[in-house]
mmCIF file of N, CA and C in Angstrom:
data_model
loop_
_atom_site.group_PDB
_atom_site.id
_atom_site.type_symbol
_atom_site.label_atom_id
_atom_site.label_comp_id
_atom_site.label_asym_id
_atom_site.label_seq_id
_atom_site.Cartn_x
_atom_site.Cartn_y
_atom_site.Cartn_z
ATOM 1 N N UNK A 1 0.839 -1.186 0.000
ATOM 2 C CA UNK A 1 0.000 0.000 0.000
ATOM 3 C C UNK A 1 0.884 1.250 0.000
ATOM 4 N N UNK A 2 0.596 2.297 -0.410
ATOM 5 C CA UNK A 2 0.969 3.083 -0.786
ATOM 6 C C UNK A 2 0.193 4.947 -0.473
ATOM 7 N N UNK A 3 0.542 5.402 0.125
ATOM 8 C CA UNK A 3 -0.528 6.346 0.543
ATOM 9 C C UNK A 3 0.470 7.729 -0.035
ATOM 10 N N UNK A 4 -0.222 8.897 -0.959
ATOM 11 C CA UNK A 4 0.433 10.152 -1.533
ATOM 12 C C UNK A 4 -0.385 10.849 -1.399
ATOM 13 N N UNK A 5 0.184 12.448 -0.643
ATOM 14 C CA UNK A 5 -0.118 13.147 0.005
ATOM 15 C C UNK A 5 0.710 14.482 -1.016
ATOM 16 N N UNK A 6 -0.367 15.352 -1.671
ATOM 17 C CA UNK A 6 0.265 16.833 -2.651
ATOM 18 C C UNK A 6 0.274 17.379 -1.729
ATOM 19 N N UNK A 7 1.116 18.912 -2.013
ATOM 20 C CA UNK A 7 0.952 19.829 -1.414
ATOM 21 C C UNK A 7 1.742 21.172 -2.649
ATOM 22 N N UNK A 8 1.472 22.054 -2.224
ATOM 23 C CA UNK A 8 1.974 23.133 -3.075
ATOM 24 C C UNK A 8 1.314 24.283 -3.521
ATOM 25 N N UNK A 9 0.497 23.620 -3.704
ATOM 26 C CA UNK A 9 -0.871 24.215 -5.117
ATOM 27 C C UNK A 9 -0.972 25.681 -4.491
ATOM 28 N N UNK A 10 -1.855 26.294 -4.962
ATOM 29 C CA UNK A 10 -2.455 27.864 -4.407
ATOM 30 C C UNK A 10 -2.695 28.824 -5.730
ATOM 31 N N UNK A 11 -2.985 30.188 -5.055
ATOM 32 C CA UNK A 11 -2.909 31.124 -6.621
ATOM 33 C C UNK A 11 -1.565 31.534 -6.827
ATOM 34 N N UNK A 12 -1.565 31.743 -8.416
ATOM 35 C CA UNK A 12 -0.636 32.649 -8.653
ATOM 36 C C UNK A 12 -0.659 33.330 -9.935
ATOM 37 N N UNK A 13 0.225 34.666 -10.142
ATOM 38 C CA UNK A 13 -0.624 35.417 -11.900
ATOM 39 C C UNK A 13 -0.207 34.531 -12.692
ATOM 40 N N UNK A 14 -0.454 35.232 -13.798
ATOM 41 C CA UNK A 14 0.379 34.356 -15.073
ATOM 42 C C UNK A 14 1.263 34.597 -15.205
ATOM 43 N N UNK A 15 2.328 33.854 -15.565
ATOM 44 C CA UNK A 15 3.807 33.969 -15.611
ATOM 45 C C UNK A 15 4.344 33.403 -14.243
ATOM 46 N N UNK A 16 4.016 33.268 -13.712
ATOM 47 C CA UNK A 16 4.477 32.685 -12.048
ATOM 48 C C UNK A 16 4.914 31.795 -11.952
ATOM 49 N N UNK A 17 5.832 31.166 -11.296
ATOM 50 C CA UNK A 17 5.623 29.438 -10.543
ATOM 51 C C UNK A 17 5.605 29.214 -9.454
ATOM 52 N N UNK A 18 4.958 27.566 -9.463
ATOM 53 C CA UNK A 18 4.783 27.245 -8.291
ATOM 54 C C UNK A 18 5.406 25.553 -7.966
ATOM 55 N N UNK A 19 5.933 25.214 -7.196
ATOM 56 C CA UNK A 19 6.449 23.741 -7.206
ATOM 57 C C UNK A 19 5.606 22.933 -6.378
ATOM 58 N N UNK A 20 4.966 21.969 -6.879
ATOM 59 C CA UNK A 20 4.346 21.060 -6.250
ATOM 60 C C UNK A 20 5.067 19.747 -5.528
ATOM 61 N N UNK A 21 4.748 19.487 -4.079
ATOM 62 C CA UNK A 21 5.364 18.042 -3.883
ATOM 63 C C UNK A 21 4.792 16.999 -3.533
ATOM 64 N N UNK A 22 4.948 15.910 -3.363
ATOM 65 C CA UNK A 22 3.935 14.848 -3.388
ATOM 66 C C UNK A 22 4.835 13.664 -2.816
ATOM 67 N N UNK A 23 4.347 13.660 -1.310
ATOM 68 C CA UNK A 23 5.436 12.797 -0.174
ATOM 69 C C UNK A 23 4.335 11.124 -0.526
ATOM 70 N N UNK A 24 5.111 10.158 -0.443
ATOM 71 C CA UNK A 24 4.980 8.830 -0.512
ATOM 72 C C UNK A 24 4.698 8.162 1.410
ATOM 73 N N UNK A 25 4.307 7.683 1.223
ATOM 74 C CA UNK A 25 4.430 6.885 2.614
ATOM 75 C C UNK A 25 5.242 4.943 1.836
ATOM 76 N N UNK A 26 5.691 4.468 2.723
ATOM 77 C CA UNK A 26 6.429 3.171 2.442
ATOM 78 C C UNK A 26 7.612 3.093 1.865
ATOM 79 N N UNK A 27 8.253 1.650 1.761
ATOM 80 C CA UNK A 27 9.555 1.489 2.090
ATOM 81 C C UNK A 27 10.203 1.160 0.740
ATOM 82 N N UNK A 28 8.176 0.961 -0.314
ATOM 83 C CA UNK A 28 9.378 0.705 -1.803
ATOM 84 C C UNK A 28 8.964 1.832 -3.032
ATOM 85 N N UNK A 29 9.168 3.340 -2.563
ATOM 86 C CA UNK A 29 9.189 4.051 -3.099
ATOM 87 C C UNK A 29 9.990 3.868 -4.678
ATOM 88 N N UNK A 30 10.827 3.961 -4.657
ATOM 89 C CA UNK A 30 11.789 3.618 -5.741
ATOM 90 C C UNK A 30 11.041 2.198 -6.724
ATOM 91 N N UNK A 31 10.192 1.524 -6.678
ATOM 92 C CA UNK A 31 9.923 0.844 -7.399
ATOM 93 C C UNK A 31 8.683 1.077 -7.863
ATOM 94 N N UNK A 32 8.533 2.576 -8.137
ATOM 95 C CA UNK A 32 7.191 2.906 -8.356
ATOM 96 C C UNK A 32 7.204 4.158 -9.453
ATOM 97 N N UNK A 33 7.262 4.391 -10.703
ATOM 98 C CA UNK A 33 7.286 5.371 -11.787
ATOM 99 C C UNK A 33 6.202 6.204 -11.066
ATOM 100 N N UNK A 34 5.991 7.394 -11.199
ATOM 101 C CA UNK A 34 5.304 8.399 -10.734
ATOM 102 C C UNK A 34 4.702 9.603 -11.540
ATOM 103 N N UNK A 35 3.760 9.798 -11.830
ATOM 104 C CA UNK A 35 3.273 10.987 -12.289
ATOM 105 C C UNK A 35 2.549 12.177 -12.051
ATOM 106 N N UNK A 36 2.095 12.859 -12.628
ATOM 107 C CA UNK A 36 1.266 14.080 -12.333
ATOM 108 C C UNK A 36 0.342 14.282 -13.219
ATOM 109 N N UNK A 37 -0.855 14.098 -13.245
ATOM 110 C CA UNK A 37 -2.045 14.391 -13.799
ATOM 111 C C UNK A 37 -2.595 15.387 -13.169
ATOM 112 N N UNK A 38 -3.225 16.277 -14.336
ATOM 113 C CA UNK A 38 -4.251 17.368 -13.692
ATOM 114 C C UNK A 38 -6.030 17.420 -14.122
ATOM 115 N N UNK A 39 -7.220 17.984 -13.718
ATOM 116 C CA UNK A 39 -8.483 17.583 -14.067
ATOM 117 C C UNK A 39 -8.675 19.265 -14.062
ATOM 118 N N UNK A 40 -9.504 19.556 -14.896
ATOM 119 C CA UNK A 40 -9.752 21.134 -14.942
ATOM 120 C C UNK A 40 -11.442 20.735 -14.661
ATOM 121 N N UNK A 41 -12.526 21.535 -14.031
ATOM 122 C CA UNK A 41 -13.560 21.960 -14.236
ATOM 123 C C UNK A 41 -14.336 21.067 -15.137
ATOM 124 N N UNK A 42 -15.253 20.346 -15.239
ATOM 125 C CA UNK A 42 -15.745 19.847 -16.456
ATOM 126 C C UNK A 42 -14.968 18.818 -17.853
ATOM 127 N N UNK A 43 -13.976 19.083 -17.103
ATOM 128 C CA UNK A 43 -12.832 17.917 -18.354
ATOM 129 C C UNK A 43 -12.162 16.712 -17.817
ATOM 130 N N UNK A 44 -11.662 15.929 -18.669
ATOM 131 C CA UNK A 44 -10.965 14.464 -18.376
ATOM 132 C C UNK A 44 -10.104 15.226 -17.394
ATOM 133 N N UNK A 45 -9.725 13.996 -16.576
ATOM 134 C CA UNK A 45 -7.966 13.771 -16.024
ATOM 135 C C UNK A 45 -6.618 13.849 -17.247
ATOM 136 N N UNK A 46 -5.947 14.387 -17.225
ATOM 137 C CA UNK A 46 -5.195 14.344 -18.286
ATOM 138 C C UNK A 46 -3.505 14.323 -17.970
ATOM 139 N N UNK A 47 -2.878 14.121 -18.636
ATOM 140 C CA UNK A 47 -1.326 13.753 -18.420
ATOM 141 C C UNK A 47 -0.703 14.845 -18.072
ATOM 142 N N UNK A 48 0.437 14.990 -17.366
ATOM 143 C CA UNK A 48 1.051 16.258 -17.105
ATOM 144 C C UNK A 48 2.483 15.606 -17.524
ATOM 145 N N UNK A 49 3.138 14.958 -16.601
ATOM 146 C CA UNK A 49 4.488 14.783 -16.709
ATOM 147 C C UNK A 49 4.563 13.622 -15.766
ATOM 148 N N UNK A 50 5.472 13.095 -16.256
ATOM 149 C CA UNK A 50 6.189 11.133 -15.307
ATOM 150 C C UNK A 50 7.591 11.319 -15.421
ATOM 151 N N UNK A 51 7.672 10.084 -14.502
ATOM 152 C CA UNK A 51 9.260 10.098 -13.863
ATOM 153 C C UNK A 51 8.954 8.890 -13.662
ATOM 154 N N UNK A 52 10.141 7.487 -14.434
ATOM 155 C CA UNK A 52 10.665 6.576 -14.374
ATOM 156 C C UNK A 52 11.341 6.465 -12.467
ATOM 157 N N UNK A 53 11.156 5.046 -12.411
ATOM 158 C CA UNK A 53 11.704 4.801 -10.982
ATOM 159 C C UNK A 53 12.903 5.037 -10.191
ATOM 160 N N UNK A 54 14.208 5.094 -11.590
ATOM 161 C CA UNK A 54 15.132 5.590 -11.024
ATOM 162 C C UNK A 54 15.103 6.945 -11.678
ATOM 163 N N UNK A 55 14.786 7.480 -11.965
ATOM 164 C CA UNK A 55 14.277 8.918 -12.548
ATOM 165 C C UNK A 55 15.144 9.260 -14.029
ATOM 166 N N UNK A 56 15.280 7.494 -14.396
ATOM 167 C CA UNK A 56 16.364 7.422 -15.931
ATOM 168 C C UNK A 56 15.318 8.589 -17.147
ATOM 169 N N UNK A 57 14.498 8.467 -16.723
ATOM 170 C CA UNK A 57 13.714 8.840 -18.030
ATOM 171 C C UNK A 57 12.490 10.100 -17.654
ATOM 172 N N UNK A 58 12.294 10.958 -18.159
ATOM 173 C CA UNK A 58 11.227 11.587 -17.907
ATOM 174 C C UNK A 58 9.970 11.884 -19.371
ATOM 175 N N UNK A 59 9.090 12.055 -19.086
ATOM 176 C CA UNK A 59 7.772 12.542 -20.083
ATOM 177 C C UNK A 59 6.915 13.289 -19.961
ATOM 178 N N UNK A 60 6.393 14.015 -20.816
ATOM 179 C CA UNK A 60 5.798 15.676 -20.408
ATOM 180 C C UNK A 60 4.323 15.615 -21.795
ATOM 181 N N UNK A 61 3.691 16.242 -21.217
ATOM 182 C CA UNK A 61 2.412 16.195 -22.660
ATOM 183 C C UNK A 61 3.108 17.881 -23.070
ATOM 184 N N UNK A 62 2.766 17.576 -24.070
ATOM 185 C CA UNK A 62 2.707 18.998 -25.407
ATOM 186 C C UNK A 62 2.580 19.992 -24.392
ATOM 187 N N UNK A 63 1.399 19.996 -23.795
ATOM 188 C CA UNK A 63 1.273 21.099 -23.411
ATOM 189 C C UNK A 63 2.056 22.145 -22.182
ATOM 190 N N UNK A 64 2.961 20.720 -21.704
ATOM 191 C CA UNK A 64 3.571 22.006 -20.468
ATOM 192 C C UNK A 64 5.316 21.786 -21.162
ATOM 193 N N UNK A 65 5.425 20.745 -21.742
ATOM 194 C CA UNK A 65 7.192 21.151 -22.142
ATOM 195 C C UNK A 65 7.579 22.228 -22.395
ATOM 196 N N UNK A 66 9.281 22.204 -21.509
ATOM 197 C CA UNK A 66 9.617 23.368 -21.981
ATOM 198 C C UNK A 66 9.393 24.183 -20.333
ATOM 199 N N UNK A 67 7.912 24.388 -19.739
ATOM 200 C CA UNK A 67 7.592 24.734 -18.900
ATOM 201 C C UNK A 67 7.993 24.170 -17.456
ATOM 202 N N UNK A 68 7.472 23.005 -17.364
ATOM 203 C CA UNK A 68 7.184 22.010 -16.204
ATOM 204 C C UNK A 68 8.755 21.100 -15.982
ATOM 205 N N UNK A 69 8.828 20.765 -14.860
ATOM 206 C CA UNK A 69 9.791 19.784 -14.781
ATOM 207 C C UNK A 69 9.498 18.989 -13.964
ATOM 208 N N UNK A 70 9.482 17.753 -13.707
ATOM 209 C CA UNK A 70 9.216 16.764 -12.864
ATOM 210 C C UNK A 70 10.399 15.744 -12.431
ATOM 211 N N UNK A 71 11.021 15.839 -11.265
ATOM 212 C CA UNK A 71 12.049 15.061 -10.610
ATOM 213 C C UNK A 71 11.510 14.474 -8.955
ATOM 214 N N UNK A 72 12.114 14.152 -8.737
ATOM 215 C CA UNK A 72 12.164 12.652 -7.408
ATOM 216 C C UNK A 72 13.416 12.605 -6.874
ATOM 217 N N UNK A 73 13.125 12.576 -5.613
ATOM 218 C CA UNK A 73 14.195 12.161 -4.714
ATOM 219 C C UNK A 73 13.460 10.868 -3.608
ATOM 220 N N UNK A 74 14.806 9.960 -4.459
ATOM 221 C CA UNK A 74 13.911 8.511 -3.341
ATOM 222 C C UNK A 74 14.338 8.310 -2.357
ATOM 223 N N UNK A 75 15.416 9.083 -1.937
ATOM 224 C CA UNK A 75 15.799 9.126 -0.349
ATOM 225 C C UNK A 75 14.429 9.990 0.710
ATOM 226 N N UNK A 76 14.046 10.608 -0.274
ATOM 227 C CA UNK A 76 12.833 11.381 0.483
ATOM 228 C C UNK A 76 11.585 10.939 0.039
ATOM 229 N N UNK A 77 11.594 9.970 -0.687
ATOM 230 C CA UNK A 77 10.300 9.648 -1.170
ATOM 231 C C UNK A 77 8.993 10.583 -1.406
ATOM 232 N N UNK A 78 9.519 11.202 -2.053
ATOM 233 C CA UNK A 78 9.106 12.354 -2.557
ATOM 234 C C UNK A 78 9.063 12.739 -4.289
ATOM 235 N N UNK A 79 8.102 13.136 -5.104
ATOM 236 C CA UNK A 79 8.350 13.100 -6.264
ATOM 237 C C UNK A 79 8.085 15.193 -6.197
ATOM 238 N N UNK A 80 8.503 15.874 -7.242
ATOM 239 C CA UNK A 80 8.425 17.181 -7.444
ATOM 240 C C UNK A 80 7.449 17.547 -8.959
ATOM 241 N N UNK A 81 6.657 18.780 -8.938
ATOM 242 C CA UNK A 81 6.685 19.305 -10.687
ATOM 243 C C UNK A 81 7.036 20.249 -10.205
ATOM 244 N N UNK A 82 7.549 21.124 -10.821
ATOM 245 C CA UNK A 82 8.185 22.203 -10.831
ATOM 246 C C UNK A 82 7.540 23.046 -11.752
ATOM 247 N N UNK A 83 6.725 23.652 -11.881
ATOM 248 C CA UNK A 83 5.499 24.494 -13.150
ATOM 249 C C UNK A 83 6.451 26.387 -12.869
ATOM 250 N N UNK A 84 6.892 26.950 -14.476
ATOM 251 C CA UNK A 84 6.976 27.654 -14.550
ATOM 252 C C UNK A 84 6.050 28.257 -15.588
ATOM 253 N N UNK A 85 6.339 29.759 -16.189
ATOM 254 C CA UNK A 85 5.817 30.522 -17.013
ATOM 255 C C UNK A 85 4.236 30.124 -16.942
ATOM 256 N N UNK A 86 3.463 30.339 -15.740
ATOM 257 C CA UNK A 86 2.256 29.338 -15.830
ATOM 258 C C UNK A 86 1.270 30.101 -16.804
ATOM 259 N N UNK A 87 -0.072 29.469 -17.104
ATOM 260 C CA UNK A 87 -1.023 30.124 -17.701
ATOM 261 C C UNK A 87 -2.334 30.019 -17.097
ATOM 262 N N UNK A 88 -2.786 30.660 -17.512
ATOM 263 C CA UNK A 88 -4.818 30.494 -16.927
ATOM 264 C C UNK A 88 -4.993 29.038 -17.342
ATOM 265 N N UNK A 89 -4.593 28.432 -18.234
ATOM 266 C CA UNK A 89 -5.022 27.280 -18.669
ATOM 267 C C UNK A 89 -4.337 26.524 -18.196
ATOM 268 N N UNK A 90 -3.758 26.575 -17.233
ATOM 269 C CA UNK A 90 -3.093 25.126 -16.596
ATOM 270 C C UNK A 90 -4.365 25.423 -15.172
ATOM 271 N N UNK A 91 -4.633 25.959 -15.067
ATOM 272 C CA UNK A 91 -5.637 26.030 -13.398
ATOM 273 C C UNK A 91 -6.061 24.617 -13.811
ATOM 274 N N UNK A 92 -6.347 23.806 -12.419
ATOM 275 C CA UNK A 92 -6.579 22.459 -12.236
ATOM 276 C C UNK A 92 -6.579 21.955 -10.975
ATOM 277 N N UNK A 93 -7.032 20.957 -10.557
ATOM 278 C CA UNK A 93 -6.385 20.300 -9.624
ATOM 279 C C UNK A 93 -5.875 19.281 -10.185
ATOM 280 N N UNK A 94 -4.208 19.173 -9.309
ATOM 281 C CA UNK A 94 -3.476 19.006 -10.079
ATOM 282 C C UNK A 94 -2.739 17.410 -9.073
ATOM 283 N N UNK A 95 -2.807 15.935 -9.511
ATOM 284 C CA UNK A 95 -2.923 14.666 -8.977
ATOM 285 C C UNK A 95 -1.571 14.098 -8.783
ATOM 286 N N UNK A 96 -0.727 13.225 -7.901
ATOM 287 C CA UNK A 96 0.482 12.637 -8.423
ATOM 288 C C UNK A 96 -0.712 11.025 -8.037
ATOM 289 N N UNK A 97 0.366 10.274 -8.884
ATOM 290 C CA UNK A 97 -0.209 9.352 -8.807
ATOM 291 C C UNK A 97 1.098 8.147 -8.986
ATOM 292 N N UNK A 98 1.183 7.184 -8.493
ATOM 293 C CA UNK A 98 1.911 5.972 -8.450
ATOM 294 C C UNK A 98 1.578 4.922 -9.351
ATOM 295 N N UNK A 99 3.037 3.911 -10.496
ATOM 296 C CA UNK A 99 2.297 3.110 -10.993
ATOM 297 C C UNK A 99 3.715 2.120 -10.585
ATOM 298 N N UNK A 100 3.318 0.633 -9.816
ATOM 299 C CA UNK A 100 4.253 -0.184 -9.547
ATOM 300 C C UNK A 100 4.985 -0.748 -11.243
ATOM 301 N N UNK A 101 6.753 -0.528 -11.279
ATOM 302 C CA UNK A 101 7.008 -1.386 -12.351
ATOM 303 C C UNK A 101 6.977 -2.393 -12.599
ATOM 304 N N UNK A 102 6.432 -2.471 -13.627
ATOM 305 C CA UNK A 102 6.604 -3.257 -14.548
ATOM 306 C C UNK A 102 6.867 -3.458 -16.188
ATOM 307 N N UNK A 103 6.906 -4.735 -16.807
ATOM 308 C CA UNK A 103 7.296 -4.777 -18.144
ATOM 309 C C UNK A 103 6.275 -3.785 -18.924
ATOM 310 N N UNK A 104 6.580 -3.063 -20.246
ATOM 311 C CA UNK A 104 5.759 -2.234 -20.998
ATOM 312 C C UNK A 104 4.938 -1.124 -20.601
ATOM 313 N N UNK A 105 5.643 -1.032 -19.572
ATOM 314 C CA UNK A 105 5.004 0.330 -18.596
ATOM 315 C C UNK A 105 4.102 1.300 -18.800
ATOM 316 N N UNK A 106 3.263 1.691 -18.854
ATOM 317 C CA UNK A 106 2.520 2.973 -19.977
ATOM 318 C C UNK A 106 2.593 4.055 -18.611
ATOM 319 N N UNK A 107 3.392 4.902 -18.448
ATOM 320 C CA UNK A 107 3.341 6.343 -17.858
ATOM 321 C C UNK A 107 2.020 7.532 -18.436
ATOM 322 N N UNK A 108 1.128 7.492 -19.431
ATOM 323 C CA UNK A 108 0.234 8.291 -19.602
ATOM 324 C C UNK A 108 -1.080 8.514 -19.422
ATOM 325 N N UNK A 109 -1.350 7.055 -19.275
ATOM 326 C CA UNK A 109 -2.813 6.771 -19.001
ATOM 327 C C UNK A 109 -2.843 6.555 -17.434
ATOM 328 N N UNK A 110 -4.199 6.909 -17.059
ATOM 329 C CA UNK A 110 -4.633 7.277 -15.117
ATOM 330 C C UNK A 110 -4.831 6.325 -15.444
ATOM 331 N N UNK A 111 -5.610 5.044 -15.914
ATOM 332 C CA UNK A 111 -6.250 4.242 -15.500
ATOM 333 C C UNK A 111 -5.314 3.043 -15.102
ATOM 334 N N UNK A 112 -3.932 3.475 -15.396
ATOM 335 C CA UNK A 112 -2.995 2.274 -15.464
ATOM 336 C C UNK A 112 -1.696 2.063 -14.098
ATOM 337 N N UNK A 113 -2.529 3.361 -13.129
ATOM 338 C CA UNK A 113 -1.872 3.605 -12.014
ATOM 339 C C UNK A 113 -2.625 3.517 -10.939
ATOM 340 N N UNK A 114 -1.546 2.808 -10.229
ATOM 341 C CA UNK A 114 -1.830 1.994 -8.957
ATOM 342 C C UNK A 114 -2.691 2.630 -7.751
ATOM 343 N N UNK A 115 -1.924 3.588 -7.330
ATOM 344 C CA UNK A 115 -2.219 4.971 -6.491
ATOM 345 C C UNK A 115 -2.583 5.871 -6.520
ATOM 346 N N UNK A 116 -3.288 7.100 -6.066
ATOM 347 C CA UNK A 116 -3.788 8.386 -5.980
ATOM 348 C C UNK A 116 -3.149 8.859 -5.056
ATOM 349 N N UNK A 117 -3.287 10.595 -5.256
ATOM 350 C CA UNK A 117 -3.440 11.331 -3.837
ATOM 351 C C UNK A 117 -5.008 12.083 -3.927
ATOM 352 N N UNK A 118 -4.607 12.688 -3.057
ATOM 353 C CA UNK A 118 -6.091 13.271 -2.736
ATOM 354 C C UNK A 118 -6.331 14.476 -3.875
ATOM 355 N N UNK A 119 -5.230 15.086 -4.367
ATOM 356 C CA UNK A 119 -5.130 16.500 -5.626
ATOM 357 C C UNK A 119 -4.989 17.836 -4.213
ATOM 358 N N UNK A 120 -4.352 18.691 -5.293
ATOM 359 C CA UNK A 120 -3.908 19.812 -4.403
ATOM 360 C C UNK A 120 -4.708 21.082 -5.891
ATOM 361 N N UNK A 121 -4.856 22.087 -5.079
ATOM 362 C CA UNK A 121 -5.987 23.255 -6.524
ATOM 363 C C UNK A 121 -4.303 24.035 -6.740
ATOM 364 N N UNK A 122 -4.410 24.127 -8.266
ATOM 365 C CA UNK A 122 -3.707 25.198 -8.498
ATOM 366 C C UNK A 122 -4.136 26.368 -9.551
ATOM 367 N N UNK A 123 -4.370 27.755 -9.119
ATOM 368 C CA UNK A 123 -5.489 28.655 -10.134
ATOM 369 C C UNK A 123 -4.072 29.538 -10.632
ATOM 370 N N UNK A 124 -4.418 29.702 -11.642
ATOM 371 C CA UNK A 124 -3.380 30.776 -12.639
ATOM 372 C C UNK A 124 -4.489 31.964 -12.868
ATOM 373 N N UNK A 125 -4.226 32.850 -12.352
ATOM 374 C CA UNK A 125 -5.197 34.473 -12.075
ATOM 375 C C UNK A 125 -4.578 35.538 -11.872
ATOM 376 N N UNK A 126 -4.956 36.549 -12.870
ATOM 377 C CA UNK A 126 -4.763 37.737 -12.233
ATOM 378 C C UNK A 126 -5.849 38.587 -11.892
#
């Protein structure tokens, strides 16, 4: 079991950032690829950015590369996004979510991950 807990979120204008973190509870952090999905108002859950278990690899949707960065520290069991240059259109609540490895891994799809957290709000406003 696996219990993830966000934190970060809040307002901020456009152009701002804000770093989100997302603490793990348990002992096999590291064997768990990790992501960040966000849900806006009325729309799907959708992909943000993943991080491979030893953090060999990372993946980002179209829409925040460039912007966003997503890293992990498994001594802290802890995964990060890091959201710069933000926009009105990233407002969301914004999910990490856990997927145990395995072979053929799919990092993009929610439905293919193990864990939730509860979501933390993040509004882009001026």
């Amino acid at each position: 079991q696996v219990q993830l807990v966000e934190s970060g979120g809040g307002l901020v204008q456009p152009g701002g950032s804000l770093r989100l973190s997302c603490a793990a509870s348990g002992r096999t952090f590291s064997s768990y690829a990790m992501g960040w999905f966000r849900q806006a108002p009325g729309k799907e859950r959708e992909f943000v950015a993943a991080i491979t278990w030893s953090a060999g690899y990372t993946y980002y949707a179209d829409s925040v590369r460039g912007r966003f960065t997503i890293s992990r520290d498994n001594a802290k069991n802890t995964v990060y996004l890091q959201m710069n240059s933000l926009k009105p259109e990233d407002t969301a609540v914004y999910y990490c979510a856990a997927q145990y490895r395995r072979i053929g891994v799919v990092l993009t799809t929610p439905g293919l991950y193990d864990y939730w957290g509860q979501g933390t709000q993040v509004t882009v406003s001026s």
